[in-house]
C-alpha positions as CSV (number, residue, x, y, z in Angstrom):
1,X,1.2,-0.2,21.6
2,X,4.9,0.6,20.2
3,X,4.0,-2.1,17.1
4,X,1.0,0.1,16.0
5,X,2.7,3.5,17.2
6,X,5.6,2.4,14.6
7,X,3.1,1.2,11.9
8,X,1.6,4.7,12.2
9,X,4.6,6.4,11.5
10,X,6.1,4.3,9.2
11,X,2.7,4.7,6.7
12,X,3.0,8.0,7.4
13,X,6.7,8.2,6.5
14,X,5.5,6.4,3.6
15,X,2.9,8.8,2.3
16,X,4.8,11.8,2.8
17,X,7.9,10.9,0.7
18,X,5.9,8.8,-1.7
19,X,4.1,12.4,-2.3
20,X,7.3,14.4,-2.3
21,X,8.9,11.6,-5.1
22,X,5.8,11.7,-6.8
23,X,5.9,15.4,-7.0
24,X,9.5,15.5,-8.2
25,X,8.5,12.9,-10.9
26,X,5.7,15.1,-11.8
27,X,8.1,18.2,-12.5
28,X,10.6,16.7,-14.5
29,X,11.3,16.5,-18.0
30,X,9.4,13.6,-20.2
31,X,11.5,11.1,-21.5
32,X,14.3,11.9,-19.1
33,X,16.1,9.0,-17.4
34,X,15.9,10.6,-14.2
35,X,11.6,10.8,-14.4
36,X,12.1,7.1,-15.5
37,X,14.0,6.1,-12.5
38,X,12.2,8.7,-10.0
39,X,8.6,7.0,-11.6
40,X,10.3,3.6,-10.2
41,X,10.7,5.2,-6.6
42,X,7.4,6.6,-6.7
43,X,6.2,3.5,-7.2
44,X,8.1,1.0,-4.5
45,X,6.7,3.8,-2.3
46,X,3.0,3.2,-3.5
47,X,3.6,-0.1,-2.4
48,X,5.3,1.0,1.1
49,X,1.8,2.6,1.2
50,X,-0.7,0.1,0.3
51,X,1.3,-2.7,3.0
52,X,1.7,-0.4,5.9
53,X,-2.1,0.9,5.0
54,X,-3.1,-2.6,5.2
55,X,-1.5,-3.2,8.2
56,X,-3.7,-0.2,9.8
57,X,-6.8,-1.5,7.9
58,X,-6.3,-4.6,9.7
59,X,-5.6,-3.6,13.3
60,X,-8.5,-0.9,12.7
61,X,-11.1,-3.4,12.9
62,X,-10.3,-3.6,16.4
63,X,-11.4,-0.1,16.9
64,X,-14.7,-1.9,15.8
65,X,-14.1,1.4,12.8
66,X,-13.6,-0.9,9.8
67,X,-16.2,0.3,7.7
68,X,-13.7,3.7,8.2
69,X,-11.2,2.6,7.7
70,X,-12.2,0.6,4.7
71,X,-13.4,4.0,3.1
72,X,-9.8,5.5,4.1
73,X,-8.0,2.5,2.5
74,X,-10.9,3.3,-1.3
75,X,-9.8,6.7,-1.3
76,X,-5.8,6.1,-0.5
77,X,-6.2,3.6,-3.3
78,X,-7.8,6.1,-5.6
79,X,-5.1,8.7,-4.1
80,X,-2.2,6.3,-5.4
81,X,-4.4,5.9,-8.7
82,X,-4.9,9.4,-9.4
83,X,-0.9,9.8,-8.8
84,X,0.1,7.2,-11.5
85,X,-2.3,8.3,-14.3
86,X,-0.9,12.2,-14.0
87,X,2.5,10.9,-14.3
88,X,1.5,7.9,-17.0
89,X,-0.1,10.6,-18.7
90,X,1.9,13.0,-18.7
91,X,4.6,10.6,-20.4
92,X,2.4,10.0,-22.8
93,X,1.6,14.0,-23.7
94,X,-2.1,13.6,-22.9
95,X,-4.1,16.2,-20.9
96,X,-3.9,15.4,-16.9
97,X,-6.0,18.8,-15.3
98,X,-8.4,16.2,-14.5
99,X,-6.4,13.8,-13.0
100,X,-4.2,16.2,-10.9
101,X,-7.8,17.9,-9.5
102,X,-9.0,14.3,-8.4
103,X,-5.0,13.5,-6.8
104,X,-6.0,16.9,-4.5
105,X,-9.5,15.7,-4.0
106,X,-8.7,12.3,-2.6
107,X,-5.4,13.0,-1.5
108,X,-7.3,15.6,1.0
109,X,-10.6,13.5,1.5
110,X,-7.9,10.4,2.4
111,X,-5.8,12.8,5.0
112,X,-8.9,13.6,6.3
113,X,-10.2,10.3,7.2
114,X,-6.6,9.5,8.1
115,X,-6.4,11.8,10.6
116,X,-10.0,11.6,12.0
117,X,-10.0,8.1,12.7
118,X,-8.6,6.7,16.5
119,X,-5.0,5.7,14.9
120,X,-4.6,9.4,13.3
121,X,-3.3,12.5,15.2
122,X,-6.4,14.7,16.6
123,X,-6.2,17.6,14.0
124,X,-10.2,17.4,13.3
């Protein structure tokens, strides 16, 4: 159990800071070098993501809740997506309202499912 009670935390860890950089990223200045470098950061955390979500995906199909957890991995995918085109976007100068509505709608619909399912804390 201490394997998947540190995979837990760690993509959890890994969500929460990814956001946090992402965020930062979001905020600052366009053609900075420090939204260059903190675009970088966000994403080596999108991967941190996407490997300690598989690692859940995986060891969810023992919950015999992979068809969950599948849909939880689509929508953190589309989560990650949604935070790369605001900030490729918004490099570029092009209009993101849409993208940033979709970031909160998965982002939410993802933490949902996260939380929900038997490896997620009982908040629903």
């Amino acid at each position: 159990m201490g394997f998947l009670s540190d995979t837990t935390h760690f993509h959890i860890f890994t969500w929460v800071v990814g956001i946090i950089v992402f965020l930062v990223a979001a905020v600052m200045a366009n053609g900075t070098k420090g939204k260059k470098i903190t675009h970088m950061i966000a994403r080596l955390f999108y991967v941190l993501i996407l490997l300690s979500g598989v690692l859940l995906f995986i060891k969810g199909m023992d919950y015999g809740r992979g068809a969950e957890y599948g849909i939880k991995f689509l929508l953190g995918l589309l989560t990650i997506g949604m935070m790369e085109m605001v900030l490729v976007r918004s490099t570029k100068g092009k209009n993101v309202t849409l993208f940033w509505i979709l970031f909160f709608v998965f982002l939410f619909a993802t933490m949902f499912f996260g939380f929900k399912l038997p490896m997620g804390w009982e908040l629903f």
